[in-house]
Tab-separated table of C-alpha atoms in Angstrom:
chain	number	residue	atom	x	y	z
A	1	UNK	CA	44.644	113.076	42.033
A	2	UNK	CA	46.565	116.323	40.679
A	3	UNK	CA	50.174	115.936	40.538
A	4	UNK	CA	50.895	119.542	40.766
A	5	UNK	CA	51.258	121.470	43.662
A	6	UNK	CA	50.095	125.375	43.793
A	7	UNK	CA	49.794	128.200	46.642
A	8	UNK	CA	46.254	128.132	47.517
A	9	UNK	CA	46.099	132.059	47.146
A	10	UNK	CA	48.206	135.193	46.185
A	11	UNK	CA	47.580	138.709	45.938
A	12	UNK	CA	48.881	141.254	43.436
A	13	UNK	CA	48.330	145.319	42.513
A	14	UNK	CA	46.876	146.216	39.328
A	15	UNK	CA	49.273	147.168	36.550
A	16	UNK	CA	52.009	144.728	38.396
A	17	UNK	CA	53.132	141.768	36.851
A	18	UNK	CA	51.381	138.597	38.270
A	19	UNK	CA	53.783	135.008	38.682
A	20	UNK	CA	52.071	132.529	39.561
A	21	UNK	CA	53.939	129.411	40.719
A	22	UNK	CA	53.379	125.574	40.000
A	23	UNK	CA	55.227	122.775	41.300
A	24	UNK	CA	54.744	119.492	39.377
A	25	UNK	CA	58.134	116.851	40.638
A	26	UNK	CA	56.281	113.663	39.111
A	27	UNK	CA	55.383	115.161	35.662
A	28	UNK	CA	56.752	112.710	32.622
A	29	UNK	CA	58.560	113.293	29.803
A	30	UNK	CA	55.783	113.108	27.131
A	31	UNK	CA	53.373	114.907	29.948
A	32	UNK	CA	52.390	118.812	29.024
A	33	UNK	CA	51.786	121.691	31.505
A	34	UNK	CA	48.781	123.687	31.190
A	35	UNK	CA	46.814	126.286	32.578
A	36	UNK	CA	43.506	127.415	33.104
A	37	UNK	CA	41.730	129.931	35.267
A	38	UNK	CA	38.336	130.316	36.137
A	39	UNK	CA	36.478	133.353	36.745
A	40	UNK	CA	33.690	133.506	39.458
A	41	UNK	CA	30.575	132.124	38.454
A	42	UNK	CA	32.060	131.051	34.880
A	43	UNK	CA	33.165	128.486	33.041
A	44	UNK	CA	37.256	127.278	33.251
A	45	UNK	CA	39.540	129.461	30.200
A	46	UNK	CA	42.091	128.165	28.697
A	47	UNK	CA	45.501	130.327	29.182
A	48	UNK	CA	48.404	128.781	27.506
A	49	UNK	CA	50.623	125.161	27.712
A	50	UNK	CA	53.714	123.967	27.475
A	51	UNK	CA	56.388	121.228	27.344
A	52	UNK	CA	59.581	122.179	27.949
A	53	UNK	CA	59.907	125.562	26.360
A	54	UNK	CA	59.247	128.907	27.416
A	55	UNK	CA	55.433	129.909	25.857
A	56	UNK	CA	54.183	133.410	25.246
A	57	UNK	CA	50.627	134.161	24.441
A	58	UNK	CA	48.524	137.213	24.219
A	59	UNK	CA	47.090	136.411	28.034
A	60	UNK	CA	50.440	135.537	29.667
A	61	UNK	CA	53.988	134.115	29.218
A	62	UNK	CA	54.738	130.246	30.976
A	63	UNK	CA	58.288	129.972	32.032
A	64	UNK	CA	58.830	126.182	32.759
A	65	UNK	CA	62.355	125.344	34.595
A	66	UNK	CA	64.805	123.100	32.915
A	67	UNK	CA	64.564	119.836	34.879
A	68	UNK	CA	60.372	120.758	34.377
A	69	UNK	CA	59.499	119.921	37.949
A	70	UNK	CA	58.242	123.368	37.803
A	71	UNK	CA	56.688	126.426	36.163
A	72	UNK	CA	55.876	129.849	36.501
A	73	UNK	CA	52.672	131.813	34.749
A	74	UNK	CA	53.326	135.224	34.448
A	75	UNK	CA	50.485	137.763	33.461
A	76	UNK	CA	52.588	140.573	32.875
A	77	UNK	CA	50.727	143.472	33.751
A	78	UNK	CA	47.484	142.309	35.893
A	79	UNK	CA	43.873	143.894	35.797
A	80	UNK	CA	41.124	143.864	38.043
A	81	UNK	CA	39.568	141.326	35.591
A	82	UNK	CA	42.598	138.756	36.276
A	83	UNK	CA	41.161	138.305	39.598
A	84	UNK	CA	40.304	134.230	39.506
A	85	UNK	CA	41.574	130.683	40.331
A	86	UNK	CA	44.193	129.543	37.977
A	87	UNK	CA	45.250	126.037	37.756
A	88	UNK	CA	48.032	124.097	36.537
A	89	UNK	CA	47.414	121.165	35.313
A	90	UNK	CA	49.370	118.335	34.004
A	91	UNK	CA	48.223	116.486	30.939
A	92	UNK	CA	49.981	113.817	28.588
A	93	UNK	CA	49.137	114.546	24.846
A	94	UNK	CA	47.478	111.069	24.562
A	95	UNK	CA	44.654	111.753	26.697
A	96	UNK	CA	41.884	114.159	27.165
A	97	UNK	CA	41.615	113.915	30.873
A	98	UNK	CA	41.955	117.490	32.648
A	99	UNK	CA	42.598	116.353	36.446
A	100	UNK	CA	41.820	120.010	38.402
A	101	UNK	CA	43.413	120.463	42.305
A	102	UNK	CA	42.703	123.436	44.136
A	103	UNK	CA	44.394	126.087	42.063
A	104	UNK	CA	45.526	129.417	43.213
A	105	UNK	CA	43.379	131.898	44.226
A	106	UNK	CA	44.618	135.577	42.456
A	107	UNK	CA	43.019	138.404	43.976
A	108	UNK	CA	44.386	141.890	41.959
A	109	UNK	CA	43.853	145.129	43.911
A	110	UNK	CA	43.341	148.468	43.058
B	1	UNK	CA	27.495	133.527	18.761
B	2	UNK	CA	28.428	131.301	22.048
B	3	UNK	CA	31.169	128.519	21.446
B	4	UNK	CA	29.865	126.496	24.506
B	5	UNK	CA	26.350	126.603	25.546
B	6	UNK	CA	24.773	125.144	27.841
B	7	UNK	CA	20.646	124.929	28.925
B	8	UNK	CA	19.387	125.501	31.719
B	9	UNK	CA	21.356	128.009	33.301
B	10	UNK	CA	20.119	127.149	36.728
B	11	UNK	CA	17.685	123.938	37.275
B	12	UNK	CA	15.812	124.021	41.132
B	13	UNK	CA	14.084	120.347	41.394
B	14	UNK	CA	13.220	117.873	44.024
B	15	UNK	CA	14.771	114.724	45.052
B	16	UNK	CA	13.316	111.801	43.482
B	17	UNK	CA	13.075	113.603	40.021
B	18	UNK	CA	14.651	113.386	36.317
B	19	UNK	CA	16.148	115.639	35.137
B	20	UNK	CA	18.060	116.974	31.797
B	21	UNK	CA	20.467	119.216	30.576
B	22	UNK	CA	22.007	120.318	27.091
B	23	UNK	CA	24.665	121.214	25.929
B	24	UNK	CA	25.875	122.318	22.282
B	25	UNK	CA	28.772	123.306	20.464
B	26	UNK	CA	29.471	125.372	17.531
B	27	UNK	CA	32.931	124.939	17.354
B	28	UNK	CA	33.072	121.871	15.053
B	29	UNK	CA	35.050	119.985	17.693
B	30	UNK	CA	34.975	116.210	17.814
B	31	UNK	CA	34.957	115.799	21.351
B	32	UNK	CA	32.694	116.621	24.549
B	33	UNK	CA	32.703	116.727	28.106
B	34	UNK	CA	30.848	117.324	31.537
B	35	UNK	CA	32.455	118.067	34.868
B	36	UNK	CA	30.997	118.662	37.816
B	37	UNK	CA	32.464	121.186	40.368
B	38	UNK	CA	30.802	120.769	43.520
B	39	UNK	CA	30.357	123.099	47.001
B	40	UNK	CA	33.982	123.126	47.633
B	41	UNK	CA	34.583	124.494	44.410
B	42	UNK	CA	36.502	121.105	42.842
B	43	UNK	CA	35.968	120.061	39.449
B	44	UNK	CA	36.198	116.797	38.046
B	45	UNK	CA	35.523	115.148	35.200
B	46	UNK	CA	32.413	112.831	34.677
B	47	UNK	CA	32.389	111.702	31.094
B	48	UNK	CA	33.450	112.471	27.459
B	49	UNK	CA	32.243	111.718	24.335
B	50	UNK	CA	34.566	111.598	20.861
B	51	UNK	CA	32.463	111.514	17.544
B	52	UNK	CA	29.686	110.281	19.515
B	53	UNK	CA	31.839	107.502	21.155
B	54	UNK	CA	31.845	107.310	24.699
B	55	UNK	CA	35.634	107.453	25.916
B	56	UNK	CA	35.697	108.777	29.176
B	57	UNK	CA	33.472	107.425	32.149
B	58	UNK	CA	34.633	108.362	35.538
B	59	UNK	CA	33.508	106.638	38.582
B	60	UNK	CA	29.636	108.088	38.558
B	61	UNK	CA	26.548	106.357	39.570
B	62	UNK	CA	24.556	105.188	36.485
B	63	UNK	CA	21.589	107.424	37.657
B	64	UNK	CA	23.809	109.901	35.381
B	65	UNK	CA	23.587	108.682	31.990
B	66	UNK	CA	25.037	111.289	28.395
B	67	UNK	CA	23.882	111.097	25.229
B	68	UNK	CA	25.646	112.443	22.236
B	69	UNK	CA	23.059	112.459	19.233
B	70	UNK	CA	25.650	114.098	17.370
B	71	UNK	CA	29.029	115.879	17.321
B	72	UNK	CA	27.809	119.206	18.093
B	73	UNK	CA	25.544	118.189	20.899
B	74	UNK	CA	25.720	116.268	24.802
B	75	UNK	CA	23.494	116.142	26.917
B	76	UNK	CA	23.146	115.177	30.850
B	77	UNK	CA	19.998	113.168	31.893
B	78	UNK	CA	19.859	112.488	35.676
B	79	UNK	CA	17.687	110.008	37.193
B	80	UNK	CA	16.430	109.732	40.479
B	81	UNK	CA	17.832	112.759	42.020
B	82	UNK	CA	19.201	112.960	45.368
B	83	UNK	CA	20.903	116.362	47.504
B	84	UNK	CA	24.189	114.985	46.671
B	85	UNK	CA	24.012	115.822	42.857
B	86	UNK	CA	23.410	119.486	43.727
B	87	UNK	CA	26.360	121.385	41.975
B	88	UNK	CA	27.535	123.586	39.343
B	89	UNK	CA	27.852	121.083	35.888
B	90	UNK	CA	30.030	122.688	32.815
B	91	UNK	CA	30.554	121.293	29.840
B	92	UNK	CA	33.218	121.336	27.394
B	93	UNK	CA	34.882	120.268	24.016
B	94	UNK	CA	37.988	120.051	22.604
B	95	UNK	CA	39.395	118.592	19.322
B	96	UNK	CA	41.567	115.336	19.239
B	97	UNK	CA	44.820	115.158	17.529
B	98	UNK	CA	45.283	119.501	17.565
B	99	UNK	CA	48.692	119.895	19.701
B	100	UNK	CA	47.508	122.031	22.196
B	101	UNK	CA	43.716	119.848	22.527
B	102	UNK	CA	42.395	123.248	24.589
B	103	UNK	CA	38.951	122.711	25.978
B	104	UNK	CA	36.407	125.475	25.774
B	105	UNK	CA	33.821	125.569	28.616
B	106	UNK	CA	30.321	126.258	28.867
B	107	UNK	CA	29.593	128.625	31.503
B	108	UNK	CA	27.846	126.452	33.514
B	109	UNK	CA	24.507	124.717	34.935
B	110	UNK	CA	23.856	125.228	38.900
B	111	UNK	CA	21.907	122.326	39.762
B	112	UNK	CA	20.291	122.288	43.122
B	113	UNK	CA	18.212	119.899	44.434
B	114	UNK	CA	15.778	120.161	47.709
């Protein structure tokens, strides 16, 4: 099972910037948080991770709290193109296994 | 110059049949995966493959058997197909022992059996 929770869908205007919550209470200390979204019809992408620090990519910036029972991805200004599920997933470093929930459902408008 | 690919695209066959499907990688990553993601859109993993090496085996009936003739390549053959197995399979890779160990999908095989 996933051990994060996430809003099963969120909307946001083009241009604004997109945060995307994730809440993962059970995640250990040697466990990393990552996300991925999937565009319709496509194959998963790979946005950015993190362990305890604040990451900043070229796609988006991954604010993850403290205590890490939770995390924020933040595209900062979203397109049309961002529209897709993004999931947050929670992954020690020893394994390979990507365990998928639901995700979140980002629909950007005009 | 596609990272993940992945052959058939779509694959329409009856139940009963074998089937196969490929999947390379020019990424020079040691490791391979398939998922399947199924009508209600969730994904899991079914299997991965390091160096050849079968690590990963999820609980999937053995009418779904990979093969890995080398690093760059994994395939999917599925044996006596049944309605069930219908669903959109994606593989992936990844390389062991990189900190971040990002995996790089295919864009997909919709599988759909009648």
């Amino acid at each position: 099972d996933a051990k994060t929770t996430q809003p099963p869908s969120m909307d946001c205007a083009e241009g604004r910037a997109a945060n995307l919550p994730c809440n993962h209470s059970t995640i250990s200390g040697n466990e990393y948080v990552y996300w991925y979204r999937q565009i319709h019809s496509q194959g998963p992408q790979y946005i950015i991770h993190g362990l305890k620090n604040n990451e900043t990519n070229e796609m988006a910036s991954l604010i993850i709290t403290e205590d890490r029972k939770s995390s924020t991805l933040i595209l900062p200004h979203a397109t049309l193109r961002d529209t897709a599920v993004y999931y947050c997933i929670v992954r020690g470093h020893n394994t390979d296994k990507l365990i998928f929930g639901t995700g979140t459902r980002l629909q950007v408008f005009p | 110059d596609t990272a993940v690919s992945q052959t058939p695209k779509y694959l329409v066959t009856q139940m009963g049949n074998d089937k196969s499907i490929k999947c390379e990688q020019n990424l020079g990553h040691d490791t391979m995966y398939w998922y399947k993601q199924d009508s209600k859109k969730f994904l899991k993993i079914m299997f991965s493959y390091n160096n050849k090496e079968l690590i990963i085996n999820e609980t999937v009936p053995n009418r779904f058997s990979p093969k890995s003739p080398d690093k760059a390549h994994l395939n999917l053959h599925i044996n006596s197909l049944e309605l069930g197995d219908s669903a959109v399979y994606f593989c992936a890779s990844s390389q062991r022992g990189t900190v971040g160990g990002e995996q790089y999908f295919g864009p997909g095989t919709r599988l759909t059996v009648t």
